[in-house]
Amino acid sequence: MSIRLRLLLSYTSMLIVTIVLFLVAGLLLSVAMTGDVSRIKNVYTSHYAVEPISPQEEAVYLDVKYYVKNQPDQLLNTKVLEELDHRLVPAEAGLFMRKGSTVLYTSTLASLRDQVSSLPPIETSNIKVRDTIHAADGRYFTYLKFDFTFPDKSEGSVYMLKEVSPYAEVTRSLLPILIGVLLLLLVLTNGLLHFLVTRSIVRPLLALREAAGKIKEGELNFEVNSEARDEIGMLSQSFEDMRKRLKDSVDVQLQYEENRKELVSNISHDLKTPITTIIGYVEGIRDGVAGTPEKLDNYLATIHRKAKDMDHLIDELFLFSKLDLKKWPFTFAVIDLERYLQDYAEELHFDMEQKEIQLIFTCPQQSGDGYPVMADWDKLKRVIANIVGNSVKCMDKSEKRIDIALLAVGEDCLVRISDNGCGMPDSALPHIFDRFFREDASRHSPGTGLGLAIAKQIITEHKGRIWAESELGRGTDIYFTLPRWKERSEEHNEAHPNYRG
Ligand SMILES: Nc1ncnc2c1ncn2[C@@H]1O[C@H](COP(=O)(O)OP(=O)(O)OP(=O)(O)O)[C@@H](O)[C@H]1O
Ligand SMILES: [Mg+2]
């Protein structure tokens, strides 16, 4: 059974139950008020039967009956009538008396002087003594009357009248229509509720079904939107999260696939070039092209250089793939970065002097705690060596300079390695950390294009960031950060799952 049908059934049954309860409540109420099941049918036609008369009205009524039977002359005495009328004032009722069509007395409270025609005909058997009259001037009165015969045989009536609200009477006369309207409203409200609830439940479910169908077909480029804040909204949100996750993993898969293809093509290309050169030179030697010992030396030196390039490429590739597969374990230990860089600069000093490069290390901010970082000693060296190696390769000025600076920035230690070399164009900057990226091999000695990719892998593993700024002709600044180590050991253990220091 569909949700729509189930909801329709539940709403209809609620509607029926409401109507039945409504009727039973009405029935019980009227039984309680009239005390008689057989009189229920009269409740509507003569509702004043259920309204008890006041003690004053009852007393005056009994007195009137007494006068009729024993002293009918008294009823012609205005003083007596005035006294009876006065007794009715607390009950907000008034006395009225007629003889035939002549008005003998009418109370000021319920004056019916010109309304005799509105009164019911005289009926001395007094079967129906209570009812309502609608006067010709629009007023409504409830009455308790007594019809009798005067000593002169003419007929007359005594009324105890009480004016009632015309609305009550109008309501009474319109009651069947009002009840009908109420029932109609009940049915319409139920119908509307059913429509709204069904729409708010079934619509998103249909949208989810459609979304599931799309996912089944492999289509993930859409959005499951739901503004509802209820369970269905939560379900839609979970569905949307699932779609996003699925899409991300498919994208990553595609990216991996793309990377793999690119990697194979780059490796093939980078190995092919030196091998072609080596083959050419070996064939040259074999064919006797290298006739002189100098030429032979030259050929062999080129073969040796190309073979070393290949060896370097394979080493770098191997390293990069180990890093990529997380197969090169990191050995983290707390290092004072200032000391570390200072030592490293001294270590490089001789080498740099040979190359006529001035390498300067500075640490302008004095930090009380030093610059402790949790790092892998050797791998960090690899990062700096790769960056400094690039600077050396790109030197094109007569006064060559490399500056290493250590700064504290927020929670991080920032290392800046600047050179005054050839720099690089803005277009190259976003790609230099990609593997196999070489901006322009002709401008300096060619490399593998893996140096900065390896540096980035290592820094990322240290939970740091690496980036570059450069200007063609001015030089290049490479920055990397390492989180400053804090005394709380659980923090760095968590930050470095490979921590074994
Ligand atoms: N200091 C620098 N000055 C100018 N260009 C740079 C500098 N550092 C990097 N580059 C550019 O970024 C590219 C990528 O550098 P990366 O170190 O990854 O590769 P590589 O130096 O070509 O190869 P490898 O480091 O393996 O020998 C370089 O080819 C060069 O174009
Ligand atoms: Mg390099």
Coordinates of C-alpha atoms and ligand atoms in Angstrom, one line a residue:
M1 CA 0.0 0.0 0.0
S2 CA 1.5 3.4 -1.0
I3 CA 2.2 6.1 1.6
R4 CA -0.3 8.3 -0.2
L5 CA -3.1 5.7 0.2
R6 CA -2.1 5.0 3.8
L7 CA -2.3 8.6 4.7
L8 CA -5.6 9.0 2.9
L9 CA -7.0 6.1 4.9
S10 CA -5.7 7.4 8.2
Y11 CA -7.1 10.9 7.5
T12 CA -10.5 9.5 6.5
S13 CA -10.7 7.3 9.6
M14 CA -9.7 10.3 11.8
L15 CA -12.5 12.3 10.1
I16 CA -15.1 9.6 10.7
V17 CA -14.0 9.1 14.3
T18 CA -14.2 12.9 14.8
I19 CA -17.7 13.1 13.5
V20 CA -18.9 10.1 15.5
L21 CA -17.4 11.5 18.7
F22 CA -18.9 14.8 17.9
L23 CA -22.4 13.2 17.6
V24 CA -21.9 11.0 20.7
A25 CA -20.8 14.0 22.7
G26 CA -23.9 16.0 21.6
L27 CA -26.1 13.1 22.4
L28 CA -24.6 12.6 25.9
L29 CA -24.8 16.4 26.5
S30 CA -28.5 16.5 25.7
V31 CA -29.3 13.4 27.7
A32 CA -27.4 14.9 30.6
M33 CA -29.4 18.2 30.3
T34 CA -32.9 16.8 29.6
G35 CA -32.4 13.6 31.5
D36 CA -34.6 11.8 29.0
V37 CA -33.5 10.0 25.9
S38 CA -37.0 10.3 24.3
R39 CA -36.9 14.1 24.6
I40 CA -33.7 14.4 22.7
K41 CA -35.6 14.9 19.5
N42 CA -37.3 17.9 21.1
V43 CA -34.0 19.5 22.1
Y44 CA -33.7 21.2 18.8
T45 CA -37.3 22.0 18.1
S46 CA -38.0 23.3 21.7
H47 CA -34.7 24.1 23.2
Y48 CA -36.2 26.2 26.0
A49 CA -37.4 23.0 27.5
V50 CA -33.9 22.4 28.6
E51 CA -33.6 25.9 30.1
P52 CA -35.0 25.8 33.7
I53 CA -37.2 28.7 34.8
S54 CA -36.1 31.0 37.5
P55 CA -37.6 30.7 41.1
Q56 CA -39.2 34.1 40.7
E57 CA -40.9 33.1 37.4
E58 CA -42.1 29.9 39.0
A59 CA -43.5 31.7 42.1
V60 CA -45.3 34.3 40.0
Y61 CA -46.6 31.5 37.7
L62 CA -48.1 29.6 40.7
D63 CA -49.6 32.8 42.0
V64 CA -51.2 33.6 38.6
K65 CA -52.6 30.1 38.6
Y66 CA -53.9 30.6 42.1
Y67 CA -55.6 33.9 41.1
V68 CA -57.2 32.3 38.0
K69 CA -58.7 29.5 40.0
N70 CA -59.7 31.3 43.2
Q71 CA -59.7 35.1 42.7
P72 CA -60.0 35.8 39.0
D73 CA -61.0 39.4 39.8
Q74 CA -57.6 40.1 41.2
L75 CA -56.2 39.7 37.7
L76 CA -58.0 42.8 36.6
N77 CA -56.5 44.8 39.5
T78 CA -53.6 46.8 38.1
K79 CA -52.0 47.0 41.5
V80 CA -51.8 43.2 41.8
L81 CA -50.4 42.9 38.3
E82 CA -47.8 45.6 39.0
E83 CA -46.8 43.7 42.2
L84 CA -46.5 40.5 40.2
D85 CA -44.5 42.3 37.5
H86 CA -42.2 43.8 40.1
R87 CA -41.4 40.4 41.5
L88 CA -40.2 39.3 38.0
V89 CA -37.6 42.1 37.8
P90 CA -34.7 40.1 39.4
A91 CA -35.2 37.4 36.8
E92 CA -35.1 40.1 34.0
A93 CA -38.6 39.0 33.0
G94 CA -41.8 41.1 32.7
L95 CA -45.5 40.4 33.0
F96 CA -48.0 40.7 30.1
M97 CA -51.7 40.2 30.2
R98 CA -54.3 40.2 27.6
K99 CA -58.0 39.7 27.5
G100 CA -59.0 38.6 24.0
S101 CA -57.1 41.0 21.8
T102 CA -57.0 43.7 24.5
V103 CA -53.8 44.3 26.3
L104 CA -54.6 44.6 30.1
Y105 CA -51.1 44.9 31.3
T106 CA -47.7 45.0 29.8
S107 CA -44.4 45.3 31.7
T108 CA -41.9 48.0 30.7
L109 CA -39.2 45.4 30.7
A110 CA -40.8 43.3 28.0
S111 CA -43.4 45.6 26.4
L112 CA -45.6 43.9 23.8
R113 CA -48.2 46.6 23.6
D114 CA -48.4 46.7 19.8
Q115 CA -47.3 43.1 19.3
V116 CA -50.4 41.1 20.3
S117 CA -50.6 39.6 16.8
S118 CA -47.2 38.0 17.4
L119 CA -48.6 36.0 20.3
P120 CA -49.7 32.4 19.9
P121 CA -53.4 31.8 19.9
I122 CA -55.1 31.3 23.2
E123 CA -55.3 27.6 24.2
T124 CA -57.0 27.1 27.6
S125 CA -55.9 23.5 27.8
N126 CA -52.4 24.9 28.5
I127 CA -50.5 22.0 26.8
K128 CA -47.7 24.2 25.4
V129 CA -46.9 26.7 28.0
R130 CA -43.2 27.6 27.0
D131 CA -41.8 28.7 23.7
T132 CA -40.2 31.6 21.9
I133 CA -42.0 34.4 20.0
H134 CA -40.6 36.5 17.3
A135 CA -42.2 39.9 17.7
A136 CA -43.1 41.9 14.6
D137 CA -40.5 44.6 15.6
G138 CA -37.7 42.0 15.3
R139 CA -37.3 41.2 19.0
Y140 CA -37.3 37.6 20.4
F141 CA -38.9 36.6 23.7
T142 CA -39.1 33.4 25.6
Y143 CA -42.3 33.0 27.5
L144 CA -44.1 31.0 30.1
K145 CA -47.8 31.5 29.7
F146 CA -51.1 30.5 31.2
D147 CA -54.3 30.8 29.2
F148 CA -57.6 30.9 31.1
T149 CA -61.2 32.1 31.0
F150 CA -62.3 35.3 32.7
P151 CA -65.5 35.2 34.9
D152 CA -67.3 37.0 31.9
K153 CA -66.4 33.9 29.8
S154 CA -63.9 35.8 27.6
E155 CA -60.5 34.2 27.2
G156 CA -57.2 35.7 28.1
S157 CA -53.5 34.9 28.9
V158 CA -50.9 35.8 31.4
Y159 CA -47.3 35.8 30.0
M160 CA -44.0 36.0 31.8
L161 CA -41.7 37.3 29.0
K162 CA -38.0 37.4 28.8
E163 CA -36.2 39.1 25.9
V164 CA -33.4 37.0 24.4
S165 CA -30.6 37.8 22.0
P166 CA -31.7 37.7 18.4
Y167 CA -28.4 36.0 17.6
A168 CA -29.2 33.0 19.7
E169 CA -32.5 32.6 17.8
V170 CA -30.9 33.1 14.4
T171 CA -28.2 30.6 15.4
R172 CA -30.9 28.1 16.4
S173 CA -32.7 28.5 13.1
L174 CA -29.5 28.3 11.1
L175 CA -28.2 25.4 13.2
P176 CA -28.5 22.7 10.5
I177 CA -26.8 24.8 8.0
L178 CA -24.0 25.8 10.5
I179 CA -23.4 22.2 11.4
G180 CA -23.3 21.3 7.7
V181 CA -20.8 24.1 7.2
L182 CA -18.7 22.9 10.1
L183 CA -18.7 19.4 8.8
L184 CA -17.7 20.6 5.4
L185 CA -14.9 22.7 6.9
L186 CA -13.8 19.6 8.8
V187 CA -13.7 17.6 5.6
L188 CA -12.0 20.3 3.7
T189 CA -9.3 20.8 6.4
N190 CA -8.7 17.1 6.4
G191 CA -8.4 17.1 2.7
L192 CA -6.0 20.0 2.7
L193 CA -3.9 18.5 5.5
H194 CA -3.8 15.2 3.6
F195 CA -2.7 17.0 0.5
L196 CA 0.0 19.1 2.2
V197 CA 1.4 16.2 4.3
T198 CA 1.4 13.9 1.4
R199 CA 3.1 16.4 -0.8
S200 CA 5.8 17.1 1.9
I201 CA 6.5 13.4 2.3
V202 CA 5.9 11.9 -1.1
R203 CA 7.6 14.6 -3.2
P204 CA 11.0 14.4 -1.6
L205 CA 10.8 10.6 -1.6
L206 CA 10.1 10.6 -5.4
A207 CA 13.1 13.0 -5.8
L208 CA 15.2 10.6 -3.8
R209 CA 14.1 7.7 -6.0
E210 CA 15.0 9.7 -9.1
A211 CA 18.4 10.6 -7.6
A212 CA 19.1 6.9 -6.7
G213 CA 18.2 6.0 -10.3
K214 CA 20.7 8.5 -11.6
I215 CA 23.4 7.2 -9.2
K216 CA 22.7 3.7 -10.4
E217 CA 23.3 4.9 -14.0
G218 CA 26.6 6.4 -12.9
E219 CA 25.4 10.0 -13.2
L220 CA 26.8 12.0 -10.2
N221 CA 26.6 15.6 -11.5
F222 CA 23.4 16.8 -9.9
E223 CA 22.3 17.9 -6.5
V224 CA 19.7 16.5 -4.1
N225 CA 18.1 19.6 -2.6
S226 CA 15.7 19.6 0.3
E227 CA 14.7 22.6 2.4
A228 CA 12.8 20.4 4.8
R229 CA 14.2 20.3 8.3
D230 CA 12.5 17.0 9.2
E231 CA 13.5 13.4 8.9
I232 CA 13.0 13.5 5.2
G233 CA 15.2 16.6 4.9
M234 CA 17.9 14.7 7.0
L235 CA 17.6 11.7 4.7
S236 CA 17.9 14.0 1.6
Q237 CA 21.0 15.6 3.2
S238 CA 22.6 12.1 3.9
F239 CA 21.8 11.2 0.3
E240 CA 23.5 14.4 -0.9
D241 CA 26.5 13.7 1.3
M242 CA 26.7 10.2 -0.1
R243 CA 26.5 11.5 -3.6
K244 CA 29.3 14.0 -2.9
R245 CA 31.5 11.4 -1.4
L246 CA 30.9 9.1 -4.3
K247 CA 31.6 11.8 -6.8
D248 CA 34.8 12.8 -4.9
S249 CA 36.1 9.2 -4.9
V250 CA 35.2 8.7 -8.6
D251 CA 37.0 12.0 -9.3
V252 CA 40.1 10.9 -7.3
Q253 CA 40.0 7.6 -9.1
L254 CA 39.9 9.4 -12.5
Q255 CA 42.7 11.7 -11.3
Y256 CA 44.8 8.7 -10.3
E257 CA 44.2 7.1 -13.6
E258 CA 45.2 10.3 -15.4
N259 CA 48.3 10.7 -13.2
R260 CA 49.4 7.2 -13.9
K261 CA 49.1 7.7 -17.6
E262 CA 51.0 10.9 -17.4
L263 CA 53.7 9.4 -15.2
V264 CA 54.2 6.4 -17.6
S265 CA 54.5 8.8 -20.5
N266 CA 56.9 11.2 -18.6
I267 CA 59.1 8.4 -17.4
S268 CA 59.2 6.8 -20.9
H269 CA 60.2 10.2 -22.4
D270 CA 62.8 11.0 -19.8
L271 CA 64.5 7.6 -20.1
K272 CA 64.2 7.5 -23.8
T273 CA 66.2 10.8 -24.4
P274 CA 69.5 9.8 -22.6
I275 CA 69.2 6.2 -23.9
T276 CA 68.9 7.4 -27.5
T277 CA 72.0 9.6 -26.9
I278 CA 73.9 6.7 -25.4
I279 CA 73.0 4.4 -28.2
G280 CA 74.1 7.0 -30.8
Y281 CA 77.4 7.5 -29.1
V282 CA 78.1 3.8 -28.6
E283 CA 77.3 3.2 -32.3
G284 CA 79.6 6.1 -33.2
I285 CA 82.4 4.4 -31.3
R286 CA 81.6 1.0 -32.8
D287 CA 81.6 2.5 -36.4
G288 CA 84.9 4.2 -35.7
V289 CA 83.6 7.8 -35.8
A290 CA 85.6 8.6 -32.6
G291 CA 88.9 8.2 -34.5
T292 CA 91.1 10.1 -32.1
P293 CA 91.7 9.3 -28.4
E294 CA 90.3 12.8 -27.5
K295 CA 87.1 12.2 -29.4
L296 CA 86.8 8.8 -27.8
D297 CA 87.2 10.4 -24.4
N298 CA 84.6 12.9 -25.3
Y299 CA 82.1 10.3 -26.4
L300 CA 82.7 8.2 -23.3
A301 CA 82.3 11.3 -21.0
T302 CA 78.9 12.0 -22.7
I303 CA 77.8 8.4 -22.3
H304 CA 78.9 8.5 -18.6
R305 CA 77.0 11.8 -18.0
K306 CA 73.9 10.5 -19.7
A307 CA 74.0 7.3 -17.7
K308 CA 74.4 9.3 -14.5
D309 CA 71.5 11.5 -15.4
M310 CA 69.4 8.3 -15.9
D311 CA 70.7 7.0 -12.6
H312 CA 69.7 10.2 -10.9
L313 CA 66.2 10.1 -12.5
I314 CA 65.7 6.6 -11.4
D315 CA 66.8 7.4 -7.9
E316 CA 64.5 10.4 -7.7
L317 CA 61.6 8.4 -9.2
F318 CA 62.1 5.6 -6.7
L319 CA 62.2 8.1 -3.9
F320 CA 59.1 9.9 -5.1
S321 CA 57.2 6.7 -5.5
K322 CA 58.2 5.6 -2.0
L323 CA 57.0 8.9 -0.6
D324 CA 53.8 8.7 -2.7
L325 CA 53.1 5.1 -1.4
K326 CA 54.1 6.2 2.1
K327 CA 56.7 3.4 2.1
W328 CA 59.6 5.7 3.2
P329 CA 59.2 5.8 6.9
F330 CA 59.7 9.1 8.7
T331 CA 61.7 9.3 11.9
F332 CA 60.5 12.3 13.7
A333 CA 62.4 14.0 16.5
V334 CA 62.4 17.4 18.1
I335 CA 64.9 19.6 16.3
D336 CA 65.9 23.2 17.0
L337 CA 65.4 24.6 13.5
E338 CA 67.7 27.6 14.2
R339 CA 70.7 25.4 15.1
Y340 CA 69.8 23.0 12.3
L341 CA 69.8 25.6 9.6
Q342 CA 72.9 27.3 11.1
D343 CA 74.8 24.0 10.9
Y344 CA 73.5 23.3 7.4
A345 CA 74.7 26.7 6.2
E346 CA 78.1 26.1 7.6
E347 CA 78.2 22.7 6.0
L348 CA 77.4 24.2 2.6
H349 CA 79.9 27.0 3.1
F350 CA 82.9 25.4 1.4
D351 CA 80.8 24.1 -1.5
M352 CA 79.2 27.5 -2.1
E353 CA 82.5 29.3 -1.9
Q354 CA 83.7 27.0 -4.7
K355 CA 80.7 28.2 -6.8
E356 CA 81.3 31.8 -5.8
I357 CA 77.9 32.0 -4.1
Q358 CA 77.4 33.9 -0.9
L359 CA 75.1 31.8 1.3
I360 CA 73.8 33.6 4.4
F361 CA 71.6 32.3 7.2
T362 CA 69.7 34.8 9.3
C363 CA 67.2 34.5 12.1
P364 CA 66.0 38.1 12.8
Q365 CA 63.5 37.4 15.5
Q366 CA 64.9 36.2 18.8
S367 CA 62.6 33.6 20.2
G368 CA 63.0 32.7 23.9
D369 CA 62.1 29.0 23.3
G370 CA 64.2 28.7 20.1
Y371 CA 62.5 27.2 17.1
P372 CA 61.7 23.6 18.1
V373 CA 60.0 21.5 15.4
M374 CA 59.1 17.8 15.1
A375 CA 61.0 16.8 12.0
D376 CA 62.8 14.0 10.2
W377 CA 66.4 15.2 10.2
D378 CA 67.5 13.6 6.8
K379 CA 64.3 14.3 4.9
L380 CA 64.3 18.0 5.9
K381 CA 67.9 18.2 4.6
R382 CA 66.6 16.7 1.4
V383 CA 64.0 19.5 1.1
I384 CA 66.6 22.3 1.7
A385 CA 69.1 20.6 -0.6
N386 CA 66.5 20.4 -3.4
I387 CA 65.6 24.1 -3.0
V388 CA 69.2 25.3 -2.7
G389 CA 70.1 23.0 -5.6
N390 CA 67.5 24.8 -7.8
S391 CA 68.9 28.2 -6.8
V392 CA 72.4 27.2 -7.7
K393 CA 71.2 25.9 -11.0
C394 CA 69.4 29.1 -11.8
M395 CA 72.2 31.6 -10.9
D396 CA 72.8 34.0 -13.7
K397 CA 74.2 37.1 -11.9
S398 CA 77.8 38.0 -11.3
E399 CA 77.2 38.5 -7.6
K400 CA 75.5 35.3 -6.6
R401 CA 73.5 35.2 -3.4
I402 CA 71.4 32.7 -1.5
D403 CA 69.7 33.9 1.7
I404 CA 68.1 31.5 4.2
A405 CA 65.9 33.2 6.8
L406 CA 64.1 31.7 9.7
L407 CA 61.0 33.5 11.1
A408 CA 58.2 32.8 13.6
V409 CA 54.7 33.2 12.2
G410 CA 51.9 32.4 14.5
E411 CA 52.1 28.8 15.6
D412 CA 54.5 28.0 12.7
C413 CA 58.2 28.4 12.0
L414 CA 58.7 29.8 8.5
V415 CA 61.8 29.2 6.4
R416 CA 62.5 31.4 3.4
I417 CA 65.2 30.5 0.9
S418 CA 65.8 33.3 -1.6
D419 CA 68.1 33.6 -4.5
N420 CA 69.0 36.4 -6.9
G421 CA 68.9 34.0 -9.9
C422 CA 67.0 34.0 -13.1
G423 CA 63.5 33.8 -11.4
M424 CA 60.6 32.4 -13.3
P425 CA 57.4 33.7 -15.0
D426 CA 54.1 33.8 -13.2
S427 CA 52.7 31.1 -15.5
A428 CA 55.2 28.6 -14.1
L429 CA 54.7 29.3 -10.4
P430 CA 51.6 27.3 -9.8
H431 CA 53.2 24.2 -11.4
I432 CA 56.7 24.0 -10.0
F433 CA 55.6 21.6 -7.2
D434 CA 54.1 19.2 -9.8
R435 CA 56.1 16.2 -10.6
F436 CA 58.1 16.4 -13.9
F437 CA 57.5 20.1 -14.2
R438 CA 60.5 21.9 -15.7
E439 CA 59.9 25.4 -16.6
D440 CA 62.5 26.0 -19.4
A441 CA 65.2 23.4 -19.5
S442 CA 67.3 25.5 -21.9
R443 CA 67.8 28.2 -19.3
H444 CA 69.7 26.0 -16.9
S445 CA 71.0 22.5 -16.7
P446 CA 68.1 20.1 -17.1
G447 CA 66.8 18.2 -14.1
T448 CA 64.1 15.6 -13.5
G449 CA 61.4 18.0 -12.5
L450 CA 60.9 15.9 -9.3
G451 CA 63.0 18.0 -6.8
L452 CA 60.2 20.3 -5.6
A453 CA 57.6 17.6 -5.9
I454 CA 59.6 15.6 -3.4
A455 CA 60.1 18.6 -1.2
K456 CA 56.4 19.2 -1.2
Q457 CA 55.6 15.6 -0.3
I458 CA 58.1 15.7 2.7
I459 CA 56.8 19.1 4.0
T460 CA 53.2 17.9 3.7
E461 CA 54.1 14.8 5.7
H462 CA 55.5 17.3 8.4
K463 CA 52.0 19.0 8.4
G464 CA 53.6 22.1 6.9
R465 CA 53.0 24.1 3.7
I466 CA 55.3 25.1 0.9
W467 CA 55.0 27.8 -1.7
A468 CA 57.0 30.1 -3.9
E469 CA 57.3 33.7 -5.1
S470 CA 59.3 34.7 -8.0
E471 CA 60.0 37.4 -10.6
L472 CA 61.7 36.8 -13.8
G473 CA 65.2 38.4 -13.6
R474 CA 65.0 39.3 -9.9
G475 CA 65.1 35.9 -8.3
T476 CA 63.0 33.3 -6.4
D477 CA 61.8 32.9 -2.8
I478 CA 60.7 29.5 -1.7
Y479 CA 58.9 29.4 1.6
F480 CA 57.9 26.5 3.8
T481 CA 56.4 26.2 7.3
L482 CA 56.7 23.6 10.0
P483 CA 54.4 23.6 13.0
R484 CA 56.2 24.8 16.1
W485 CA 56.6 21.9 18.5
K486 CA 54.7 22.2 21.8
E487 CA 55.6 20.4 25.0
R488 CA 52.3 18.4 25.0
S489 CA 53.5 15.0 23.6
E490 CA 50.0 13.6 22.7
E491 CA 49.5 16.6 20.3
H492 CA 52.5 15.8 18.2
N493 CA 51.9 12.1 18.3
E494 CA 48.5 12.8 16.8
A495 CA 49.9 15.3 14.4
H496 CA 52.6 12.8 13.2
P497 CA 51.2 9.3 13.1
N498 CA 54.7 8.2 11.9
Y499 CA 56.3 9.7 15.0
R500 CA 58.9 7.4 16.4
G501 CA 61.3 10.0 17.9
Ligands
LIG1 N1 65.2 29.0 -7.7 C1 64.6 28.8 -8.9 N2 64.8 29.7 -9.8 C2 64.2 29.6 -11.0 N3 63.4 28.5 -11.4 C3 63.2 27.6 -10.5 C4 63.8 27.7 -9.2 N4 63.4 26.6 -8.5 C5 62.6 25.8 -9.3 N5 62.5 26.4 -10.5 C6 61.8 25.9 -11.6 O1 61.0 24.9 -11.2 C7 61.2 23.7 -11.9 C8 61.0 22.5 -11.1 O2 62.0 22.4 -10.1 P1 62.4 21.0 -9.6 O3 63.4 21.1 -8.5 O4 61.1 20.3 -9.2 O5 62.9 20.2 -10.8 P2 64.3 20.3 -11.5 O6 65.2 21.2 -10.7 O7 64.1 20.7 -12.9 O8 64.8 18.8 -11.4 P3 65.7 18.2 -10.2 O9 65.5 19.0 -9.0 O10 65.1 16.8 -10.1 O11 67.1 18.2 -10.7 C9 62.6 23.8 -12.5 O12 62.8 23.1 -13.6 C10 62.7 25.3 -12.7 O13 62.1 25.7 -13.9
MG2 MG 65.5 20.9 -8.6

